Short mmCIF file of C-alpha atoms and ligand atoms in Angstrom, two decimals:
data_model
loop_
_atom_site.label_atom_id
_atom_site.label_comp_id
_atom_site.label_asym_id
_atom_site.label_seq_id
_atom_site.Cartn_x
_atom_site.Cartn_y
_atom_site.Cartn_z
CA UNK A 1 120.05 106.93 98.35
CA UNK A 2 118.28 107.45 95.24
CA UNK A 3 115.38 105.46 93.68
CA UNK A 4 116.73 102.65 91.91
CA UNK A 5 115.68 100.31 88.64
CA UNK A 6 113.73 97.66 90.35
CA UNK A 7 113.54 94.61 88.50
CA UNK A 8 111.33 92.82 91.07
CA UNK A 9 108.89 90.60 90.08
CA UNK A 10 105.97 91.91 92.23
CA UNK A 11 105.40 93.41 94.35
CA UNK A 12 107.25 95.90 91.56
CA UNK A 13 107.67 99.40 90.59
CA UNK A 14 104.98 101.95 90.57
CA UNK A 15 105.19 105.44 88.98
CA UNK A 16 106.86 108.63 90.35
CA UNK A 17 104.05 110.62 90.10
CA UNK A 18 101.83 108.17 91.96
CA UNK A 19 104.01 108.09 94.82
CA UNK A 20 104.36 111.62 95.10
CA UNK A 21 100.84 112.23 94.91
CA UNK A 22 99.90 110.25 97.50
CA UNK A 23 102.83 111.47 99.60
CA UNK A 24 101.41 114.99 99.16
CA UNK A 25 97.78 113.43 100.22
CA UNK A 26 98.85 111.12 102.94
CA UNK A 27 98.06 113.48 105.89
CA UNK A 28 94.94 115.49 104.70
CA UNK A 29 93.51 113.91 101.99
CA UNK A 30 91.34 116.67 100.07
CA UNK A 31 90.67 119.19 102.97
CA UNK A 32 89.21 115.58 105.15
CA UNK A 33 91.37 116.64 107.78
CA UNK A 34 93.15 112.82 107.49
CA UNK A 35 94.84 110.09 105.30
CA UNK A 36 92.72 107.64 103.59
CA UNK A 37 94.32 105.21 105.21
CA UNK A 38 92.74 106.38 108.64
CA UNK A 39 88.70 106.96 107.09
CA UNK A 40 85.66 104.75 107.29
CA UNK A 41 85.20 102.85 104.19
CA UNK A 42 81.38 103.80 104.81
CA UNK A 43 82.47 107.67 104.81
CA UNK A 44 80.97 109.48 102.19
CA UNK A 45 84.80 110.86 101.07
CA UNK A 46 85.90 107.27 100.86
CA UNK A 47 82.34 106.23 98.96
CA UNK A 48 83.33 108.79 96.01
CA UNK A 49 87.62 106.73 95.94
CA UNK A 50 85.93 103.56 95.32
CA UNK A 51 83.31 104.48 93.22
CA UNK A 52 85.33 106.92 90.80
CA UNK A 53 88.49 104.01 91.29
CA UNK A 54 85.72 101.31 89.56
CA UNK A 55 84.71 103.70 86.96
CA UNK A 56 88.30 104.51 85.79
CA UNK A 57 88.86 101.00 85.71
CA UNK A 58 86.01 100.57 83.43
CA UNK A 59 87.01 103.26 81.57
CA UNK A 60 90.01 102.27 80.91
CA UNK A 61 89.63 98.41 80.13
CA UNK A 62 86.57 99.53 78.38
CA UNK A 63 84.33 96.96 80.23
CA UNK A 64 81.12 95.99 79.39
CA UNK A 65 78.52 97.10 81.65
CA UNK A 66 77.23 93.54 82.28
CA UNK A 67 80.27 92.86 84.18
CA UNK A 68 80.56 93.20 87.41
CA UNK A 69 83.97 94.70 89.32
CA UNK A 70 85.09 93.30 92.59
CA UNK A 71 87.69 94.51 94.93
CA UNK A 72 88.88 91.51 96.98
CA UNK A 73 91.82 90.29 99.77
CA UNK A 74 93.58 87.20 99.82
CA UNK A 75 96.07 87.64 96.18
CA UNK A 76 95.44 85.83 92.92
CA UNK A 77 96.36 82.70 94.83
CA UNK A 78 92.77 82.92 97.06
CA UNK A 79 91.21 83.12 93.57
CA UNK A 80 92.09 79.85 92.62
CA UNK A 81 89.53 78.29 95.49
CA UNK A 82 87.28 81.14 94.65
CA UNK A 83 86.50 80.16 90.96
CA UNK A 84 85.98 76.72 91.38
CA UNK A 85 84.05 77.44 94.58
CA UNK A 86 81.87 79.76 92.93
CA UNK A 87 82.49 78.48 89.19
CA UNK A 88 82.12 75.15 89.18
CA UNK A 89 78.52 74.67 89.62
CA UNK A 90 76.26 73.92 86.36
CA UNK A 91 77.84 70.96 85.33
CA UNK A 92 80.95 70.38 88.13
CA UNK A 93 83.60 70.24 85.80
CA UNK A 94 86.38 72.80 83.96
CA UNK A 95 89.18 73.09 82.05
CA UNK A 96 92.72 74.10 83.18
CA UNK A 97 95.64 74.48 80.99
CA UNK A 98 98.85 74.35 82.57
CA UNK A 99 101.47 76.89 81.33
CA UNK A 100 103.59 77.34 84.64
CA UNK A 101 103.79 77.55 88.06
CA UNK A 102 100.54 79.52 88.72
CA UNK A 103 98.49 77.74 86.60
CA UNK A 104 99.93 74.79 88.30
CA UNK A 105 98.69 75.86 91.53
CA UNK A 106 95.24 76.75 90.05
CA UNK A 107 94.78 73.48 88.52
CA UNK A 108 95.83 71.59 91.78
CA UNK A 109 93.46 73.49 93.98
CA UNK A 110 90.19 73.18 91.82
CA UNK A 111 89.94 69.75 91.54
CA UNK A 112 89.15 69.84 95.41
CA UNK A 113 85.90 70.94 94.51
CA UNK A 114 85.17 69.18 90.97
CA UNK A 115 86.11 66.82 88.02
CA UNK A 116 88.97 69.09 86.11
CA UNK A 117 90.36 68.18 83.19
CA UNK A 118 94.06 68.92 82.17
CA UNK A 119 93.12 70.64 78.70
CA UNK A 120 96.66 71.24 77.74
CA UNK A 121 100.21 72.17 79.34
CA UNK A 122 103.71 72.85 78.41
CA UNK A 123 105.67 71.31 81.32
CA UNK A 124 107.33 68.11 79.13
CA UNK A 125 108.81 71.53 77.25
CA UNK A 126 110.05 73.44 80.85
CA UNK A 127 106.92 75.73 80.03
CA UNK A 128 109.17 77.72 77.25
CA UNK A 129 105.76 77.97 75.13
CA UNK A 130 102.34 78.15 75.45
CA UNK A 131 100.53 75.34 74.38
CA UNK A 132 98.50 76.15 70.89
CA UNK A 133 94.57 75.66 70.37
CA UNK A 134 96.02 72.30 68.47
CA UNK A 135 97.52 70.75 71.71
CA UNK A 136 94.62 71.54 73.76
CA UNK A 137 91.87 68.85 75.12
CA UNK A 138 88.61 70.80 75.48
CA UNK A 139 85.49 69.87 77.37
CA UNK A 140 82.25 70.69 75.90
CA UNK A 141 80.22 71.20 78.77
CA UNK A 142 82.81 72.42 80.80
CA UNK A 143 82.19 75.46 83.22
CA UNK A 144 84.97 77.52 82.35
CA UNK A 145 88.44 77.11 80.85
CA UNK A 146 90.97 78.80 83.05
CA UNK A 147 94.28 80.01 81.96
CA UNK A 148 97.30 82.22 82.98
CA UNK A 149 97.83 84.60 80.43
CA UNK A 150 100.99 85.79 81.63
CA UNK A 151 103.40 83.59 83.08
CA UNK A 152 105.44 85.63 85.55
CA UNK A 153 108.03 82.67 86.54
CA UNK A 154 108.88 81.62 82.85
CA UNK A 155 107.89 84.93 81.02
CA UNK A 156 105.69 83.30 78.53
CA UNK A 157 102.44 85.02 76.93
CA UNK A 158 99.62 83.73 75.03
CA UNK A 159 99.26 85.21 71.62
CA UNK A 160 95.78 84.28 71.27
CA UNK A 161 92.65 82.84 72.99
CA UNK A 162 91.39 79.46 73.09
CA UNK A 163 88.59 78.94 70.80
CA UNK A 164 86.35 77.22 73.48
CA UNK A 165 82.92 76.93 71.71
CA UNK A 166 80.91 78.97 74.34
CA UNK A 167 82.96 77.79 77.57
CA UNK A 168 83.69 80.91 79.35
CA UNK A 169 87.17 81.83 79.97
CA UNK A 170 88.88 82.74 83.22
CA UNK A 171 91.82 84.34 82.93
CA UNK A 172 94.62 84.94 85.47
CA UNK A 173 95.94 88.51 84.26
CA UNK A 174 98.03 89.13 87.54
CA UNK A 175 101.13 90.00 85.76
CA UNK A 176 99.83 91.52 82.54
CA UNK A 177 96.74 93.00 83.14
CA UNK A 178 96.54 97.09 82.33
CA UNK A 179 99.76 96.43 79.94
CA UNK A 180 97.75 96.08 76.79
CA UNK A 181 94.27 96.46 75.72
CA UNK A 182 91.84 93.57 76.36
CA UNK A 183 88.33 92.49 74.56
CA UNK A 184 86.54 92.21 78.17
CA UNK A 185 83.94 90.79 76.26
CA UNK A 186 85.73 87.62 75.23
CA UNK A 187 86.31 86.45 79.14
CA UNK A 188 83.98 85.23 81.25
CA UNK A 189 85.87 86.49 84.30
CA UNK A 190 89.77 88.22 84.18
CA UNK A 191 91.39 88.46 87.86
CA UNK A 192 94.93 90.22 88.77
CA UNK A 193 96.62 90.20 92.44
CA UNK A 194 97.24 94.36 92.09
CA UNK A 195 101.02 93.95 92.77
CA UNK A 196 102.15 94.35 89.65
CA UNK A 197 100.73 96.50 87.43
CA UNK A 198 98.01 98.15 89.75
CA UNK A 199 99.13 99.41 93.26
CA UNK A 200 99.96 98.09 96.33
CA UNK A 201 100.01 94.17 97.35
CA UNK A 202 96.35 93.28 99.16
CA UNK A 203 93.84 94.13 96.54
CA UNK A 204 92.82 91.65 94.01
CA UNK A 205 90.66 92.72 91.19
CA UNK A 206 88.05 90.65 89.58
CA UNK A 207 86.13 91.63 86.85
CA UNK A 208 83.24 89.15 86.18
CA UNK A 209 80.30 88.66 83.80
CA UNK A 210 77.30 88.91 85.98
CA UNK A 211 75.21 85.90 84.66
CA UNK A 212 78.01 83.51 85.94
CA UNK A 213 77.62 84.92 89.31
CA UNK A 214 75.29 82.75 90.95
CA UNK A 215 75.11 80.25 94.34
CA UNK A 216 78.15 79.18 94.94
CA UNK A 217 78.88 75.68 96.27
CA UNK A 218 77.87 74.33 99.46
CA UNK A 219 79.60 75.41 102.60
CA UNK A 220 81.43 78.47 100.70
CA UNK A 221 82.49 80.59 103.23
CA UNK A 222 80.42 84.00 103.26
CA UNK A 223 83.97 85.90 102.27
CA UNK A 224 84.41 83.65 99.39
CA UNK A 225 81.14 84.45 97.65
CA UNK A 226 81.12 86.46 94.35
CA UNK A 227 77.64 86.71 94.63
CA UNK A 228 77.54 88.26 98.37
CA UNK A 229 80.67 90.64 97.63
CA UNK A 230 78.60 91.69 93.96
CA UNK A 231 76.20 92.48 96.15
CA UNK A 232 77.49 94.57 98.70
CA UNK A 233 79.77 96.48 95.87
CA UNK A 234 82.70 94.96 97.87
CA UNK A 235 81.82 96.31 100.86
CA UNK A 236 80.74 93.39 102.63
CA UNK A 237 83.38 94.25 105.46
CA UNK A 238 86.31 96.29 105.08
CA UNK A 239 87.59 96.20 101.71
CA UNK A 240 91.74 97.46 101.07
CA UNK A 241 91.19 100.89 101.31
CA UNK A 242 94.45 101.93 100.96
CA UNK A 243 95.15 99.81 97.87
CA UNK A 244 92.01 100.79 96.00
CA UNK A 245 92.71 104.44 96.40
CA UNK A 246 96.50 103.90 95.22
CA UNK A 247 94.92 102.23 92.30
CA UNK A 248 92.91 104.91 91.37
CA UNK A 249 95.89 107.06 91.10
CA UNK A 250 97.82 104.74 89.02
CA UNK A 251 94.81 104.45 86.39
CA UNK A 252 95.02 108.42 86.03
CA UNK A 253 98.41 107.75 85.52
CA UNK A 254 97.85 105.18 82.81
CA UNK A 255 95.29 107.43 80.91
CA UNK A 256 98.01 109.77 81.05
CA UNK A 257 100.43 107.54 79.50
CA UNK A 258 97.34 107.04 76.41
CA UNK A 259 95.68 104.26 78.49
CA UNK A 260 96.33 101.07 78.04
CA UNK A 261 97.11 101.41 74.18
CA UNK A 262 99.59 103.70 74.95
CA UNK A 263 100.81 101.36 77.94
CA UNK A 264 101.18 98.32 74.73
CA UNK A 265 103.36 101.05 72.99
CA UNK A 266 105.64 102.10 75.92
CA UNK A 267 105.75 98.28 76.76
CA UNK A 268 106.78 96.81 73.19
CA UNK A 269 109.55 99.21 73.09
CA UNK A 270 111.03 98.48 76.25
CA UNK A 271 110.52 94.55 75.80
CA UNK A 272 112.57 94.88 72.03
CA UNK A 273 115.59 96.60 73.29
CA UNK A 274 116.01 93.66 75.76
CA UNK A 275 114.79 90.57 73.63
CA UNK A 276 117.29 92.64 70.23
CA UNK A 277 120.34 92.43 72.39
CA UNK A 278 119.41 88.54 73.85
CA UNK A 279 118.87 87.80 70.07
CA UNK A 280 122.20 89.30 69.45
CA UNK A 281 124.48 88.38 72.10
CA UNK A 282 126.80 85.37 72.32
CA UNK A 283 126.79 85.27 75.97
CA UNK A 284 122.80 85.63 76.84
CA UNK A 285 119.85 83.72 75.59
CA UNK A 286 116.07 82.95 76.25
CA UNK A 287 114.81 79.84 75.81
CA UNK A 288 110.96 81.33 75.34
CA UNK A 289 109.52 80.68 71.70
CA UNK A 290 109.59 83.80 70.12
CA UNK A 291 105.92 83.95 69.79
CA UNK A 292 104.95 83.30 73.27
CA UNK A 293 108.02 85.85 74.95
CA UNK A 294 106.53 88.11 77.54
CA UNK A 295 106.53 91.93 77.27
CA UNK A 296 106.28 91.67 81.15
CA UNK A 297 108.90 89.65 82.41
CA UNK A 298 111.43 88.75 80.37
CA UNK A 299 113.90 85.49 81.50
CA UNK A 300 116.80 84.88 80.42
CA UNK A 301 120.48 83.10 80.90
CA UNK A 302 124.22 82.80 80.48
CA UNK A 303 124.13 78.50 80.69
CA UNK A 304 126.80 78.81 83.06
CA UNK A 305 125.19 78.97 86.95
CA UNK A 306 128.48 80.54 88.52
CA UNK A 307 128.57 83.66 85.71
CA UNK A 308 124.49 84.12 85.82
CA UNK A 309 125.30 84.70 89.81
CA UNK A 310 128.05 87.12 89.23
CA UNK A 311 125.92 89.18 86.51
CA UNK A 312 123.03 89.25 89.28
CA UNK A 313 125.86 90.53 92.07
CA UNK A 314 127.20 92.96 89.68
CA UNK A 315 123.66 94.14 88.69
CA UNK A 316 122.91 94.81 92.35
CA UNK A 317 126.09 96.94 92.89
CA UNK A 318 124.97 99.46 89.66
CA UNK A 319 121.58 100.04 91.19
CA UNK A 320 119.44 97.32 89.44
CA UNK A 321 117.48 95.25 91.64
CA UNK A 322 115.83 91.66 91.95
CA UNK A 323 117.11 90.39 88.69
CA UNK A 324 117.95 86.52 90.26
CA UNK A 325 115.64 84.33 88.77
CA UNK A 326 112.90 82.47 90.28
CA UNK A 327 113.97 80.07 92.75
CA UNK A 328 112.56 77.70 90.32
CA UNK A 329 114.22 77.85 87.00
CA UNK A 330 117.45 79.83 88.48
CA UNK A 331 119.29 81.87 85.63
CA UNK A 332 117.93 85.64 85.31
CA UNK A 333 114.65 87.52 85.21
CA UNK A 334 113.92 91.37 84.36
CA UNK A 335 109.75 91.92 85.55
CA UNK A 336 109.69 95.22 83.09
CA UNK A 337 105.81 96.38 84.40
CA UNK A 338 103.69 99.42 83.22
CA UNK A 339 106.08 101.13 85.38
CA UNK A 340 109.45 100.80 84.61
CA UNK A 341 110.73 103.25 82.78
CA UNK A 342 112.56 102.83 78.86
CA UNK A 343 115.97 104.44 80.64
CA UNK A 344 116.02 101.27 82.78
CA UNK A 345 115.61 98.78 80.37
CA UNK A 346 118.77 100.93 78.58
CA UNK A 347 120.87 101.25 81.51
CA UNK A 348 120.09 96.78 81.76
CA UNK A 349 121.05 96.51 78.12
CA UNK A 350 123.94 98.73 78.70
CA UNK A 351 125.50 96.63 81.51
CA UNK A 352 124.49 93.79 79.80
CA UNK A 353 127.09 94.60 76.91
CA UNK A 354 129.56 95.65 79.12
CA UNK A 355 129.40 92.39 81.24
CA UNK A 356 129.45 90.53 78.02
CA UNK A 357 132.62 92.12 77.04
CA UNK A 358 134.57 91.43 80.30
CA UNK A 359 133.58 88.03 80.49
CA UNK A 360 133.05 86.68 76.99
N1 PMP B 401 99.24 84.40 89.29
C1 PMP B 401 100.30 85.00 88.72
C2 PMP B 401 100.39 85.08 87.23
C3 PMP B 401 101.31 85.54 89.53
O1 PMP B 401 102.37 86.14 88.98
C4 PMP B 401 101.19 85.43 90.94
C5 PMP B 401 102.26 85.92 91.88
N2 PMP B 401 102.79 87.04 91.71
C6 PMP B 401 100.07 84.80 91.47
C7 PMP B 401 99.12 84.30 90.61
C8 PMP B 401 99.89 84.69 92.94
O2 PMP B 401 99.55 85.95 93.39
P1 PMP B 401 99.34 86.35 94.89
O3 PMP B 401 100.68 86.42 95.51
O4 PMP B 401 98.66 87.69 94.78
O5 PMP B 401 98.47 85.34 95.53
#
């Protein structure tokens, strides 16, 4: 069988070359005599993946060098006890605003560990926009605000960032990060689960500005601790060794592609073909504000439950895969990464016209 259009939210697509490349490495990686998978991650051929996989990372999101970059386990999801744990110490309280599912969960988990204030959400709306600097209810002397800036589940965006008065922002960038170029300097800390954009599931990136690295609170466990993992250049035990060297690969890949300006480019054009046709046709719709529609994951429906399961069974039977919708909102979903190609979006929109036809 041939490779196919794979629509899946995460873990998702990753490029051609990046695959091949580390099929053509996977037994002797550079003359070592083995895979990376198999080396010490205190081996001085492993040292030089990690170390050139950070700089190209820096490189390429242009980060300041008074942030640090972490390589840590446990997905996005571990980050949301890992903030407040480690965030939420100067005054004990932050800001969450609630623009899905994620966010949701984020929100939930921090107020184990302080006062948090619900600074804004869009759930009375089915989180089909993102709520503006208007709606929001901000904290002074808050620790952080935290947000999701791409909402994977509802494929909503923010197109801007809260004005926060000094606060520093944490921002979940799972599902958009590398897609677009970011001012590192406007976050206090950005995090991604690597699924998506970045490599393999089991590495989750934080990049974090090194004065809000400090003691965390009480009783953190050692593994939890920014400060200990800053440290130790995340070597503190065995970091994903795999996953950071497959990362590496796919940043050379996106500095091939004209880095992560080029990556906006390649993105934007694949997200208009599909958002011009929903605009157009009779039979599918979006219900995201046009200002807020993600160049990531783009959602859509046909009203009618029965017809959105027949396009998804149809879709599966050309060679398209995992466009159901989340379990949670049901209708349709194309995740349209770094990595998917502008032929698949076509070959979507192409089926998408024909379907229409058949059963308008
Ligand atoms: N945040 C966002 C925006 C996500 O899309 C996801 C899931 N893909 C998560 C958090 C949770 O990530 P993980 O499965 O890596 O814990």
């Amino acid at each position: 069988m041939s490779r196919i259009f794979n629509f899946s939210a995460g873990p998702s697509m990753l490029p051609e070359s990046v695959l091949e490349k580390a099929a053509s490495e996977m037994l002797n990686y550079k003359d070592s005599g083995m895979s990376v998978m198999e080396m010490s991650h205190r081996s001085k051929v492993y040292d030089k993946i990690i170390k050139e996989t950070e700089q190209k990372l820096r490189d390429v999101m242009s980060i300041p060098d008074n942030y640090k970059v972490l390589f840590l386990q446990g997905g996005a999801t571990l980050q949301f006890s890992m903030i407040p744990m480690n965030l939420m110490v100067k005054n004990g309280k932050a800001d969450y605003i609630v623009s899905g599912s994620f966010s949701g969960n984020a929100y939930k988990e921090a107020q184990k560990y302080g006062e948090v204030n619900l600074a804004g959400t869009s759930k009375e709306d089915n989180f089909s926009h993102i709520p503006t600097q208007e709606e929001l209810t901000l904290t002074e002397d808050a620790d952080y605000l935290h947000i999701c800036e791409n909402n994977t589940i509802f494929g909503t965006t923010y197109n801007y960032l809260p004005e926060t008065g000094g606060v520093p922002i944490v921002s979940d960038m799972s599902s958009c990060i590398l897609s677009k170029p970011v001012d590192v300097s406007k976050y206090g800390m950005i995090y991604a689960g690597a699924q998506k954009n970045m490599g393999p599931a089991g590495l989750t990136v934080v990049i974090i500005r090194e004065d809000l690295i400090g003691e965390p609170q009480d009783k953190t466990p050692v593994m939890l601790r920014y400060d200990i993992m800053a440290k130790n250049d995340s070597m503190y035990n065995t970091p994903p060794t795999y996953a950071i060297y497959i990362l590496g690969l796919v940043l050379d890949w996106v500095e091939s592609m004209g880095g992560v300006e080029g990556m906006l480019e390649h993105n934007e054009k694949k997200a208009a073909i599909l958002y011009d046709y929903l605009d157009s046709s009779k039979l599918f719709k979006t219900n995201v504000v046009k200002e807020n529609r993600s160049i990531m994951n783009v959602t859509f429906y046909t009203g009618n439950e029965e017809l959105d399961a027949k396009f998804v069974k149809e879709t599966a039977a050309k060679g398209f895969s995992n466009l159901k919708g989340h379990r949670s909102v049901g209708g349709m979903r194309a995740s349209i990464y770094n990595a998917m190609p502008i032929e698949g979006v076509q070959a979507l929109v192409d089926f998408m016209r024909e379907f229409e036809k058949e059963n308008a």
